[in-house]
Structures are given as C-alpha cells and as structure tokens.
C-alpha cells in the first residue's frame, strides 16, 4: 500500500519535533516540554514507522540512541561503551527481576542497592594515578571531553591515593548538583535576570558544558563514583562491594548510603525506604539501582546491546500532591500561541515548590475539567515540568463554574483565533506586546547575549528602546544608563555582549529568528547546505526540501517567515549592524570531481591533519556520505588515534579500514 501523503508529512513533522526537543534536552539543557509529552511524540513516531516501515530512515531519531553529543567539546569515544539501565517502574517489577536473576544463576545472589543519582554520568580517566581526561556519556559510545571543567569539581581526585595504583584506570560516576547549591544558583540567576534552571540535573549538565571552566568552578558540583571502566593493573576484584571499598581507598567519593543485601525482602525494604526519604538526602534521587554483587555472576548474566542484565533501575513513581487552583490564566508566547495555565497555592512536590502549571490548550482544560477554586492533584515526575492531573471532584464547591477560554488576547485585547482542526488558539496580532517580548527574549537567549533576560527585555521595551530583535544592535551605554537598576558598568557589559553576538554562527542566528519548526537540528541542515541567510531566505520550496533533513512542513515555515515584511525589516537591521549571515564555509568540488559519490564512510578516533568536521566536509564535498555507525553497507572505516568500538565492528563485518594517509589518497584520487 502506498504511504498516504498526510502520514508521510506527519512523520516528517514528528521527526523534526523529536529532534528539536531532544536537542533542547541533551544539548541545550533547557527542555521546553515535559518528559511525558516528549514520550508521546516519540511513541507516535515509532508507531507510524512500525506501520509504514518504508518511511524509516537511518537519520530518524528512533534509529539513534540518546542525545546527540553537543558540538562545543571534542568528541571522546568510550573504549567500553557506557550502557544505560533497564527500568522497573514498580516495586513488584523490581522483585520479579530479582527472582528471575536468582533463578538464572546457580549460587545464592547478593545484591548491592544504590541511590540512583539524578545527575549525569561521567567517565574519569587516570594514567599513572593522574587525572588525564573526563568525558560525558553522550550517546553511550561517544561523549564530550569536559576535562577542564571536571577538574574544577573539588571532590574529583586529581591524583589517586595508595600504593597499588593501576597504570590506567577509568572510573565512572554521576556528577550532580546538591539541592542547596541548586537553589542558591537559581536565586543568583534570577537576580541577574538570567535564565533559571528547571532542576538540579539540568543545572549540573549546563554547568559542566560551560566554555569557561571558572563558571563551572563557581557552581558547587559534586560526584559519587560507582564503577570502574577500563582497568589495567591494580588488584583482582571479585565483588562490587569490594570494588566500592577499593574506589574509596583510592580517594573517590562513594555514596555512603549504598548497602549490600542477601535477601530480596531487604532490597524491597531499602527501595521503599529510599522512596519515602528521597527528599531528605540533600540531592535529587530518582530511583534505586540494584546490582548483582558477584562479578562472576555478572559475567554469567551478560548484557544486551543497551543495558546489563545484572542491574536494574527502580524508578520512583511521579510524586502527587493536592493544592488549591486559584486562577486559570492565559499566556501569549512569542509565536502568538495562547496557552492556558493554572495558578495554584504553592505546594512542594517532586523536589521543588510549584505554583504554576501549563494546561496546554482549550481541549485539555475541558478534558480535565479543572475549575477555579478546585482542589487539584499536581504531579511532578522527577524531571521537568509540573502537571495538573485533575480536580478532586468530591471537594468541589457547588457554584464552581466551567472555565471558558477568553475571546480576547489578555496582552493586546485583539480577538484570539482558534486554528481550525487544531487544539491551538492564537493571538494573530504580530504587534502584540507579549509576542514581541517573547521573540526578543528568545533571540537574546539563542544568540547567547548574557545579561539580557526576561526582565531586562521587558524594561527596555517599556522604555521604548526595543521594537524588535534588530533594535538590540542600536542599544548604547548612553541610552541604557538613565534606566532604573542599570549602572554604567552593567550597561557597558550588556552592549559588549550584544556586540559579541554579531559573530555568532548562522545556525544560532537561524534558531534565534524563531522560524516555526526550525530548531538547532534543522538550522544545522539549512546552514550547512545553503550557507548564507540570503540563500535560505530566497530558496524555493524545491530547493528547501532538497536539503537533507528538511521536509515540506519545515520548508513551508521557512518560506512563510521570509515572506513577511516585518521579518525582513528585522533582517535588514541585523545586516546593517554587521551580524554574521554566513554559514560554515564548505569546499565545493566541481561535478566531475565527485570522486566519492556513492561511498559511505565512518570516522573513528582522532586524525592529525583534519578535525572531525573538516574530514567530514572534505568527504561530503566530493559526494561521499559520512555516517556514525558501521554496517555492511559502509564502504570504509577511517581509524585515527585511539579508535573506538567502530574499528572492532569494521573488522567483524570485514569492512576495509583506512589510516589517515589512505584517507588523504582517497580524497585526492577517489581510490585507495
Ligand atoms: S550504574 C551499566 N549506578 O543512571 C550500568 N548508574 O539509567 C551503568 N545512575 O547512565 C550505570 N546513579 O547516569 C549506576 N548508582 C548508580 C547510578 C547510575 C545514577 C545513572 C547513570 C546511568 C543511568 C542509567
């Protein structure tokens, strides 16, 4: 059966959305939707792809593990992949797993129970006892080199203690931000008008990805280590329990709450008690990791490609509390979307105080039938965004009235318009002050203009200094100083930061413009293929969809954006100010020299003469394709210094492996 065009379009749209939100989560550390909403998008995509397998492409987000490695730091391939864990969502599932394990191994099993730290996994590498490298988990195979930043974490040992230190030792653990540090950081961010972090995990991830290590140093990160990775030398270890003791002796911080049990009943009791006391620990814990203690038994049990069979993560259920819903209001976002939200009596749930939650759209309010004055159930899963589950109807006052969606925009008074066939309602007045504010705040954040947060933008708009993002570039110290709460120094700093943003990449600029559906992934694709803002602006529908990764919906959004005179005005202001419109320079090799057309190349390990991006650009310029995983279809694997598991995979599949010299020859001649 041919795939109906609306399905194909929906799959394209879902891919763009999943890729966008995945980037927001993993790369930007600033999620916009809850994990549950993300899962819903992802599941819909998976279902459609299962129904229409011909639509599955290797670059679909369903075909990739975890987040993309963000591009600011050098890639590090993990010699032993950093696997993830299978989950149990109830204590019963946890017990069932334990019983299965007991049946699968012959001898009695002891279990080690550990708090599951809600931070981010890190790999620390020591050579001759000295810390030489720290890398994030990334997608499990390739992470990012964050050594300079990790060195600023006080509890990470620079030098190992004791006599029998192994030649080479990799230790893995979880970097996290203690709650007190998180609250202090958000307080300071708020005072400086900077973006607040959603939770300690995002704050830890954001702090670790700073380009300037002195910022990381100011962020009070901490670490608990839980297992060795690569280990050359050192004692022979028989159990996990013994391993943890050894790690402690070497100077690694190991969580003191870890316990060892010989009975599953005790594992159950530990997990139940951890659930009850999860908020008394001073750091966020989102579950319990239960591991088989004996390393021999672990070997017997083995691992799947994603997770070991000898461990499981019992994930705590989302927390729920009741509170009073005071008022339902509507906020207007930068795109004009009118989003109803609940204002509630503050309630402490899921590790933070909640007093507002999105109700998404008109249909959602109707479906939940929440009314002003209701007692409502609020839920916050260990992660991001709080949610109003529904009303406690038994406690409802008799005179409580159904809530009605307002007819006028609360910000500008113009009529709100419900989009036909969709749940969304919009304010369509592009001059609406809230939209304008949202667009400028978004622009400033995407262009990394430090010190220009929500409050500042509001202040500048009210002072008549900003009508759109283009006006940022005409701000001067003289114009800012007369405003309240701005001294000469902070005015100068702000003007300098605005000036610096002119050199941001085309990718950032594209994201900053706020074109519908254009997130970092789509912006990368457009910038790489079309190379200049003016080319993107003037590209036809056909030229846009010819860009790898761009579908018809995205193409249409781009065209609509550049058809609006108001947007073109902003772009002219940016051009006059000297904002960079150029994309990464791409070598273009004439048609007759497309010597690598039809070839697929995988790169692994570091090269001397090229950075990873340069090697990729050279190959692509000659018509070749670079992919991230090795399969039978791979033409060549290029292995540099410290190649990762891809080399082993190539050898296993009999794919030809090239060294750097052979790559150079291939580029020059198209032959090996
Ligand atoms: S062991 C192969 N122990 O949970 C086993 N992981 O969901 C590797 N985590 O990526 C992990 N606390 O970031 C382990 N005590 C703990 C943990 C822990 C938190 C994280 C870790 C891992 C994720 C898997």
XYZ file of C-alpha atoms and ligand atoms in Angstrom:
696
model
C 0.000 0.000 0.000
C 1.464 3.396 -0.900
C 2.046 5.619 2.113
C -0.682 8.278 2.317
C 0.889 11.744 1.914
C -0.572 13.001 5.194
C 1.186 10.168 7.041
C 4.467 10.982 5.350
C 4.050 14.632 6.284
C 3.174 13.753 9.884
C 6.238 11.511 10.176
C 8.393 14.376 8.878
C 6.853 16.757 11.341
C 7.286 14.345 14.270
C 10.924 13.780 13.349
C 11.602 17.480 13.352
C 9.841 17.922 16.674
C 11.537 14.943 18.349
C 14.953 16.084 17.092
C 14.261 19.632 18.254
C 13.144 18.661 21.758
C 15.920 16.123 22.099
C 18.385 18.905 21.379
C 16.688 21.180 23.877
C 17.109 18.452 26.486
C 20.515 17.000 25.752
C 22.373 19.791 24.027
C 20.850 22.996 25.362
C 19.888 21.685 28.829
C 16.693 23.693 28.524
C 13.723 21.425 27.855
C 10.500 23.065 26.732
C 8.139 20.150 27.231
C 7.739 17.501 29.915
C 9.254 14.041 29.541
C 5.728 12.645 29.235
C 4.925 14.936 26.302
C 8.219 14.044 24.655
C 7.485 10.338 25.096
C 4.109 10.846 23.448
C 5.667 12.422 20.333
C 8.313 9.732 20.221
C 5.798 6.900 20.578
C 3.589 8.296 17.820
C 6.626 8.411 15.534
C 7.599 4.843 16.467
C 4.076 3.601 15.818
C 3.846 5.247 12.403
C 7.266 3.903 11.460
C 6.248 0.417 12.596
C 3.118 0.660 10.444
C 4.961 2.081 7.429
C 8.496 0.668 7.619
C 9.338 2.155 4.222
C 9.400 5.545 5.955
C 12.204 4.561 8.338
C 15.460 6.342 7.502
C 18.798 5.939 9.287
C 18.693 9.545 10.440
C 15.289 9.195 12.110
C 15.593 9.953 15.824
C 14.135 6.490 16.521
C 17.281 4.986 15.000
C 19.672 6.854 17.294
C 20.459 6.233 20.958
C 20.085 9.047 23.485
C 21.140 12.586 22.764
C 23.497 13.806 20.153
C 26.839 14.837 21.524
C 26.776 18.642 21.671
C 29.368 20.143 19.372
C 31.203 22.571 21.646
C 33.619 19.994 23.075
C 35.947 17.498 21.436
C 34.417 14.039 20.995
C 35.692 11.153 23.104
C 34.947 7.596 22.111
C 34.340 5.303 25.067
C 36.545 2.225 24.778
C 33.943 0.329 26.788
C 30.511 1.739 25.893
C 28.654 3.460 28.721
C 25.474 1.436 28.797
C 22.200 2.528 30.315
C 19.953 0.546 32.636
C 16.661 -1.260 32.195
C 13.887 0.171 34.317
C 11.374 -1.258 36.770
C 8.505 1.116 37.426
C 7.007 -0.641 40.466
C 8.441 -2.437 43.480
C 6.693 -5.571 42.211
C 8.570 -5.394 38.905
C 11.782 -4.943 40.865
C 11.067 -8.101 42.896
C 10.168 -10.041 39.770
C 13.516 -9.032 38.241
C 15.350 -10.161 41.404
C 13.607 -13.533 41.367
C 14.453 -14.039 37.724
C 18.097 -13.355 38.485
C 18.040 -15.824 41.368
C 16.697 -18.483 39.017
C 19.266 -17.734 36.322
C 22.429 -18.114 38.412
C 23.327 -21.237 40.289
C 24.684 -19.871 43.587
C 22.918 -17.599 46.060
C 22.843 -13.993 44.895
C 23.749 -10.920 46.929
C 22.525 -7.518 45.726
C 24.014 -4.062 46.160
C 21.455 -1.242 46.358
C 22.460 2.304 45.418
C 20.542 5.568 45.299
C 20.033 6.442 41.637
C 21.558 9.890 41.453
C 19.699 12.293 39.180
C 22.694 13.913 37.575
C 24.779 12.999 34.576
C 27.117 10.104 34.009
C 30.805 10.884 33.670
C 33.910 8.891 32.833
C 37.178 9.831 34.580
C 40.444 8.516 33.162
C 43.618 8.187 35.266
C 47.058 7.350 33.936
C 49.790 6.572 36.470
C 47.361 7.809 39.090
C 46.837 11.250 37.489
C 43.530 12.508 36.153
C 44.092 12.912 32.415
C 40.622 13.115 30.930
C 36.967 13.421 31.825
C 34.170 12.762 29.364
C 30.391 12.840 29.428
C 28.373 9.764 28.484
C 26.974 11.341 25.308
C 25.174 8.667 23.346
C 26.946 5.872 25.243
C 29.619 5.423 22.552
C 30.869 8.955 22.069
C 30.820 11.641 24.727
C 32.387 15.069 25.097
C 35.733 15.987 26.571
C 34.953 18.084 29.646
C 38.294 17.634 31.431
C 38.943 21.315 32.143
C 35.529 21.678 33.732
C 35.638 18.450 35.730
C 38.996 19.460 37.197
C 37.145 22.264 38.984
C 34.959 19.799 40.938
C 36.588 19.647 44.355
C 35.632 16.064 45.194
C 37.104 14.631 41.968
C 40.588 13.382 42.900
C 43.361 14.842 40.712
C 45.778 12.198 41.962
C 44.954 8.746 43.296
C 45.929 7.628 46.801
C 47.735 4.455 47.896
C 50.482 2.136 46.698
C 48.951 -0.204 44.152
C 47.522 2.383 41.766
C 46.717 0.859 38.336
C 48.632 2.040 35.244
C 45.412 3.102 33.618
C 42.047 3.333 35.303
C 38.721 4.678 34.158
C 36.151 5.340 36.864
C 32.527 6.125 36.213
C 30.167 8.052 38.365
C 27.436 10.613 38.453
C 28.036 14.363 38.634
C 25.220 16.152 40.425
C 24.337 19.454 41.999
C 23.300 19.296 45.667
C 19.890 20.894 46.305
C 21.250 23.763 48.395
C 23.690 24.700 45.625
C 20.899 24.473 43.049
C 18.645 26.796 44.995
C 21.472 29.276 45.524
C 22.358 29.204 41.830
C 18.783 29.842 40.713
C 18.469 32.665 43.197
C 21.572 34.306 41.736
C 20.438 33.644 38.172
C 17.101 35.298 38.973
C 18.793 38.336 40.481
C 20.989 38.720 37.418
C 17.977 38.432 35.114
C 19.449 35.219 33.667
C 17.629 32.019 32.761
C 16.564 29.748 35.651
C 17.405 26.051 35.524
C 14.459 23.660 35.565
C 16.002 21.238 38.058
C 19.353 20.225 39.566
C 20.055 17.766 36.746
C 19.785 20.440 34.065
C 21.805 22.814 36.204
C 24.562 20.214 36.600
C 24.584 19.454 32.871
C 24.589 23.149 31.980
C 27.414 23.843 34.411
C 29.537 21.040 33.044
C 29.166 22.308 29.476
C 30.453 25.798 30.145
C 33.108 27.022 27.771
C 34.716 28.877 30.650
C 35.825 26.489 33.455
C 35.748 29.296 36.012
C 31.959 29.302 35.641
C 31.862 25.562 36.324
C 34.111 26.167 39.331
C 31.544 28.585 40.769
C 28.754 26.014 40.523
C 29.411 23.657 43.507
C 29.094 20.372 41.628
C 29.701 17.077 43.369
C 30.215 13.462 42.326
C 29.596 9.914 43.508
C 31.531 7.185 41.757
C 30.068 3.728 41.220
C 32.205 1.577 38.949
C 35.487 1.155 37.103
C 35.553 1.015 33.296
C 38.909 0.358 31.610
C 41.326 -1.043 34.228
C 44.934 -2.009 33.547
C 46.692 -3.221 36.680
C 45.534 -2.952 40.281
C 44.048 -5.704 42.440
C 41.826 -8.533 41.200
C 38.331 -7.698 42.301
C 35.681 -10.322 42.950
C 32.653 -8.336 44.027
C 31.107 -4.935 43.504
C 31.120 -4.336 47.241
C 34.858 -4.922 47.357
C 35.249 -2.657 44.293
C 33.444 0.208 46.008
C 35.764 -0.135 49.015
C 38.760 -0.069 46.714
C 37.460 3.047 44.931
C 37.016 4.715 48.321
C 40.607 3.852 49.240
C 41.861 5.419 46.010
C 40.144 8.636 47.076
C 36.893 8.536 45.081
C 33.712 9.721 46.770
C 31.335 6.753 47.016
C 27.772 7.233 48.220
C 27.697 6.251 51.933
C 24.070 5.115 51.610
C 24.932 2.154 49.413
C 24.084 -1.183 51.066
C 24.556 -4.887 50.366
C 21.786 -7.450 50.969
C 21.461 -11.189 50.691
C 17.668 -11.274 50.657
C 15.289 -9.743 48.166
C 12.997 -8.695 51.002
C 15.752 -6.383 52.178
C 16.221 -4.989 48.677
C 12.494 -4.249 48.683
C 12.632 -2.592 52.105
C 15.662 -0.483 51.119
C 13.904 0.733 47.949
C 10.686 1.502 49.800
C 12.554 3.439 52.455
C 14.572 5.357 49.866
C 11.299 6.332 48.173
C 9.981 7.620 51.478
C 13.131 9.564 52.331
C 14.039 10.743 48.856
C 13.765 14.387 49.819
C 15.857 14.121 52.968
C 19.159 13.427 51.229
C 20.215 16.893 50.131
C 20.411 15.802 46.489
C 17.930 14.538 43.924
C 17.464 10.821 43.608
C 15.084 9.426 41.001
C 15.198 5.771 41.953
C 17.312 2.917 43.251
C 19.862 0.967 41.217
C 20.038 -2.680 42.242
C 23.129 -4.579 41.099
C 24.282 -8.183 41.403
C 27.294 -8.091 43.731
C 29.377 -11.008 42.471
C 31.384 -10.107 39.352
C 31.500 -13.759 38.227
C 27.710 -13.926 38.328
C 27.579 -10.674 36.360
C 29.635 -12.269 33.644
C 27.259 -15.218 33.550
C 24.288 -12.884 33.123
C 25.878 -10.659 30.458
C 24.373 -7.642 28.762
C 22.151 -6.669 25.848
C 23.414 -4.008 23.453
C 21.766 -1.339 25.596
C 21.954 -2.459 29.220
C 23.492 -5.064 31.504
C 21.229 -7.909 32.672
C 22.816 -7.813 36.135
C 21.392 -4.463 37.173
C 18.084 -2.668 37.146
C 16.893 0.837 37.920
C 13.788 1.007 40.051
C 12.340 4.392 39.034
C 10.307 6.235 41.629
C 6.717 6.988 40.623
C 5.948 10.645 39.908
C 5.009 12.435 43.078
C 1.494 13.775 43.515
C 0.135 16.366 45.936
C -3.104 18.320 46.190
C -3.399 22.079 46.310
C -5.895 24.798 45.516
C -6.257 26.109 41.990
C -6.581 29.856 42.408
C -6.988 31.071 38.857
C -6.732 29.930 35.261
C -4.945 32.461 33.094
C -3.751 32.600 29.503
C -0.207 33.446 28.465
C 0.817 34.548 24.987
C 4.070 33.138 23.650
C 6.411 34.519 21.028
C 4.541 32.739 18.233
C 1.192 34.087 19.456
C 0.130 30.742 20.896
C -2.359 31.295 23.740
C -1.608 28.796 26.489
C -3.900 28.428 29.485
C -2.139 27.853 32.768
C -3.101 27.210 36.361
C -2.018 29.439 39.173
C -2.075 27.482 42.431
C -1.324 27.807 46.106
C 2.378 26.918 46.318
C 2.953 23.234 47.032
C 6.203 21.318 47.479
C 6.206 18.376 45.087
C 8.903 16.405 43.279
C 11.742 18.291 44.902
C 10.613 21.862 44.256
C 7.844 24.330 45.003
C 5.219 24.507 42.317
C 2.671 27.254 41.845
C 2.088 27.300 38.137
C 1.465 24.621 35.571
C 0.554 24.691 31.922
C -2.882 23.422 30.937
C -1.714 23.229 27.302
C -4.836 24.234 25.358
C -8.583 24.662 25.385
C -9.328 20.963 24.839
C -7.036 19.906 27.682
C -8.765 22.217 30.145
C -12.105 20.804 29.033
C -10.876 17.216 29.229
C -9.561 17.631 32.759
C -12.478 19.901 33.651
C -10.480 21.867 36.174
C -12.209 24.963 37.517
C -11.096 27.980 39.501
C -11.349 27.224 43.226
C -10.981 23.450 42.727
C -8.699 21.309 44.823
C -6.419 19.776 42.203
C -3.858 16.993 42.063
C -0.438 18.218 40.965
C 2.161 15.793 39.699
C 5.829 16.219 39.113
C 7.851 13.357 37.789
C 11.491 13.514 38.970
C 12.121 15.565 35.851
C 10.974 18.713 34.335
C 7.579 20.254 34.226
C 4.749 20.040 36.775
C 1.376 18.894 35.617
C -2.212 19.322 36.858
C -3.576 15.785 36.786
C -7.184 16.752 37.508
C -9.650 18.039 40.089
C -10.699 16.303 43.304
C -14.362 16.461 42.322
C -15.600 15.480 45.788
C -14.135 18.693 47.172
C -15.607 20.957 44.501
C -17.784 23.866 45.612
C -21.341 23.698 44.283
C -21.150 27.010 42.482
C -17.869 26.253 40.672
C -18.307 27.216 37.019
C -16.740 25.624 33.995
C -13.849 27.715 32.769
C -14.228 29.478 29.428
C -11.398 30.332 27.105
C -11.140 34.145 26.778
C -12.201 35.682 23.478
C -9.569 38.415 23.574
C -5.814 38.363 23.968
C -5.038 39.372 27.561
C -1.970 41.274 26.379
C -3.257 43.307 23.409
C -7.039 42.941 23.516
C -7.294 41.676 19.919
C -9.518 38.638 19.241
C -7.997 35.190 19.807
C -8.355 32.766 16.906
C -8.700 29.015 17.211
C -6.898 27.232 14.400
C -9.322 25.023 12.523
C -8.697 21.322 13.044
C -6.131 22.004 15.768
C -6.216 22.413 19.518
C -4.212 25.635 19.438
C -5.622 29.122 19.882
C -3.545 32.095 18.764
C -3.249 35.808 19.084
C -2.687 36.809 15.451
C -1.658 40.392 16.117
C 2.065 40.495 15.352
C 2.317 43.775 17.265
C 1.070 42.122 20.458
C 3.484 43.252 23.182
C 3.791 39.758 24.646
C 4.753 38.239 21.313
C 7.297 40.950 20.743
C 8.741 40.409 24.201
C 8.870 36.625 23.710
C 10.602 36.977 20.334
C 13.298 39.254 21.703
C 13.895 37.090 24.798
C 14.200 34.044 22.556
C 16.586 35.866 20.220
C 18.808 37.001 23.106
C 18.969 33.505 24.596
C 19.740 31.830 21.262
C 22.451 34.400 20.421
C 23.885 33.866 23.934
C 23.632 37.523 24.898
C 24.455 37.208 28.586
C 22.676 39.518 30.994
C 19.687 40.093 28.716
C 16.977 38.062 30.440
C 13.196 38.338 30.533
C 13.028 41.249 32.941
C 15.615 43.366 31.155
C 13.892 42.892 27.805
C 10.582 43.937 29.362
C 12.233 47.009 30.828
C 13.812 48.009 27.505
C 10.565 47.538 25.595
C 8.707 49.660 28.129
C 11.373 52.348 27.818
C 10.746 52.389 24.072
C 14.239 51.122 23.217
C 13.209 47.874 21.547
C 10.524 47.168 18.987
C 12.180 44.014 17.670
C 15.378 41.992 17.976
C 17.076 44.165 15.339
C 16.970 47.121 17.745
C 19.246 45.295 20.184
C 22.130 46.359 17.989
C 21.363 50.060 18.387
C 21.447 49.945 22.195
C 24.162 52.182 23.593
C 25.509 52.878 27.050
C 24.033 56.395 26.854
C 20.566 55.018 26.152
C 20.734 52.433 28.945
C 22.253 54.353 31.825
C 19.222 56.568 32.527
C 17.096 53.419 33.150
C 16.474 52.123 36.640
C 18.758 49.462 38.126
C 21.409 49.848 35.404
C 24.798 51.252 36.216
C 27.462 52.357 33.768
C 29.332 49.088 34.149
C 26.434 46.743 33.541
C 25.289 48.890 30.604
C 28.755 48.614 29.069
C 28.838 44.862 29.693
C 25.492 44.426 28.024
C 26.455 46.500 24.984
C 29.675 44.459 24.722
C 27.738 41.199 24.899
C 25.362 42.382 22.179
C 28.366 43.329 20.064
C 29.949 39.901 20.576
C 26.764 38.170 19.448
C 27.245 39.596 15.937
C 29.818 36.896 15.346
C 27.507 34.017 16.308
C 27.128 31.230 13.774
C 24.427 31.173 11.130
C 22.965 28.151 12.950
C 22.384 30.188 16.099
C 21.035 33.099 14.116
C 18.527 30.827 12.381
C 17.350 29.448 15.706
C 17.246 32.964 17.174
C 14.969 34.257 14.412
C 12.300 31.925 15.765
C 11.160 30.459 12.448
C 8.443 27.895 13.151
C 9.788 24.338 13.325
C 13.421 25.440 12.974
C 15.363 24.135 15.973
C 19.115 23.519 16.167
C 18.979 20.345 14.063
C 17.069 21.909 11.166
C 19.169 25.075 11.436
C 22.325 22.971 11.060
C 20.943 21.327 7.942
C 19.931 24.636 6.359
C 23.181 26.389 7.238
C 25.334 23.538 6.006
C 23.578 23.108 2.677
C 22.656 26.681 1.785
C 25.463 28.504 3.562
C 24.032 32.037 3.774
C 20.963 33.629 5.300
C 20.104 35.302 1.995
C 20.186 31.987 0.168
C 17.879 30.437 2.732
C 15.583 33.453 2.514
C 15.339 33.272 -1.263
C 15.283 29.475 -1.636
C 12.295 27.964 -3.423
C 10.203 25.188 -1.874
C 12.057 22.690 -4.117
C 15.474 23.943 -3.055
C 14.497 23.741 0.593
C 13.149 20.197 0.516
C 16.268 19.145 -1.384
C 18.197 19.839 1.832
C 18.799 16.629 3.750
C 16.637 16.672 6.863
C 14.186 19.318 5.620
C 10.617 18.218 4.966
C 7.727 20.046 3.270
C 6.325 21.447 6.515
C 9.626 22.925 7.576
C 10.196 24.294 4.073
C 6.842 26.000 4.176
C 7.586 27.552 7.586
C 10.836 28.958 6.206
C 9.107 30.433 3.179
C 6.337 31.938 5.248
C 8.829 33.506 7.596
C 10.799 35.223 4.851
C 7.648 36.369 3.080
C 6.639 38.604 5.991
C 7.754 42.221 5.557
C 8.146 42.679 9.300
C 10.671 39.845 9.484
C 12.555 41.271 6.522
C 12.782 44.601 8.330
C 14.433 42.866 11.304
C 16.830 41.096 8.965
C 17.811 44.398 7.352
C 18.567 45.870 10.785
C 20.734 42.843 11.559
C 22.529 43.192 8.231
C 23.242 46.881 8.809
C 24.596 46.087 12.270
C 27.013 43.573 10.765
C 25.556 40.378 12.221
C 27.112 37.299 10.630
C 24.885 35.780 7.911
C 27.417 33.298 6.570
C 27.350 29.600 7.261
C 30.310 27.271 7.660
C 32.470 27.568 4.560
C 32.060 24.466 2.501
C 34.539 23.404 -0.084
C 32.646 22.770 -3.269
C 34.298 20.465 -5.670
C 33.103 20.502 -9.302
C 30.765 17.782 -10.538
C 33.480 15.878 -12.421
C 35.479 15.614 -9.195
C 32.700 13.996 -7.165
C 35.035 11.048 -6.795
C 33.417 9.671 -3.655
C 29.836 9.649 -4.945
C 28.019 6.585 -3.634
C 30.575 5.828 -0.908
C 29.719 5.738 2.779
C 32.498 6.444 5.247
C 32.630 6.122 9.042
C 35.222 8.081 11.044
C 36.621 6.877 14.354
C 39.443 8.166 16.531
C 41.378 11.416 16.177
C 43.087 12.479 12.932
C 46.168 14.678 12.769
C 45.572 16.719 9.655
C 41.828 17.219 9.970
C 39.333 17.860 12.711
C 36.357 15.525 12.590
C 34.229 18.240 10.953
C 36.875 19.006 8.348
C 37.255 15.362 7.378
C 33.500 15.080 7.069
C 33.295 18.265 4.975
C 36.030 17.025 2.621
C 34.295 13.711 2.095
C 30.907 15.313 1.569
C 32.309 17.903 -0.817
C 33.280 15.005 -3.087
C 29.853 13.454 -2.944
C 30.592 10.893 -0.219
C 28.444 10.340 2.834
C 29.643 10.187 6.442
C 27.579 8.132 8.851
C 28.018 7.416 12.519
C 27.604 3.663 12.688
C 29.308 0.827 10.871
C 27.182 -1.610 8.870
C 27.703 -3.971 5.959
C 26.896 -1.047 3.670
C 29.823 1.017 4.964
C 32.472 1.432 2.244
C 35.382 2.438 4.510
C 36.113 2.996 8.168
C 38.811 5.617 8.732
C 40.593 4.881 12.020
C 42.756 7.558 13.651
C 44.337 7.756 17.114
C 42.507 5.836 19.864
C 39.806 4.392 17.646
C 36.657 3.189 19.412
C 34.418 0.182 19.078
C 33.693 1.099 15.458
C 37.063 -0.328 14.489
C 36.228 -3.666 16.067
C 32.839 -3.590 14.348
C 34.508 -2.919 10.971
C 36.855 -5.840 11.454
C 33.984 -8.059 12.468
C 31.993 -7.146 9.348
C 35.013 -7.221 7.043
C 34.778 -3.534 6.119
C 38.028 -2.042 4.767
C 39.828 0.087 7.370
C 41.877 3.105 6.246
C 44.500 5.093 8.096
C 44.926 8.842 7.681
C 47.316 8.581 4.721
C 44.892 6.324 2.908
C 42.123 8.844 3.575
C 44.212 11.613 2.022
C 44.810 9.432 -1.041
C 41.125 8.604 -1.218
C 40.233 12.289 -1.159
C 42.772 13.124 -3.825
C 42.174 10.258 -6.204
C 38.907 8.577 -5.229
C 40.924 5.333 -4.930
C 42.581 3.529 -2.052
S 25.261 2.073 37.088
C 25.808 -0.218 33.191
N 24.698 3.316 39.346
O 21.580 6.083 35.667
C 25.412 0.440 34.451
N 24.036 4.324 37.317
O 19.678 4.931 33.812
C 25.741 1.867 34.455
N 22.942 6.482 37.587
O 23.657 6.301 32.854
C 25.117 2.661 35.461
N 23.064 6.574 39.771
O 23.931 8.064 34.682
C 24.613 3.334 38.011
N 24.301 4.320 41.393
C 24.210 4.346 40.062
C 23.616 5.411 39.385
C 23.543 5.367 37.992
C 22.662 7.192 38.679
C 22.607 6.879 36.191
C 23.748 6.770 35.214
C 23.242 5.872 34.123
C 21.761 5.995 34.283
C 21.046 4.783 33.715
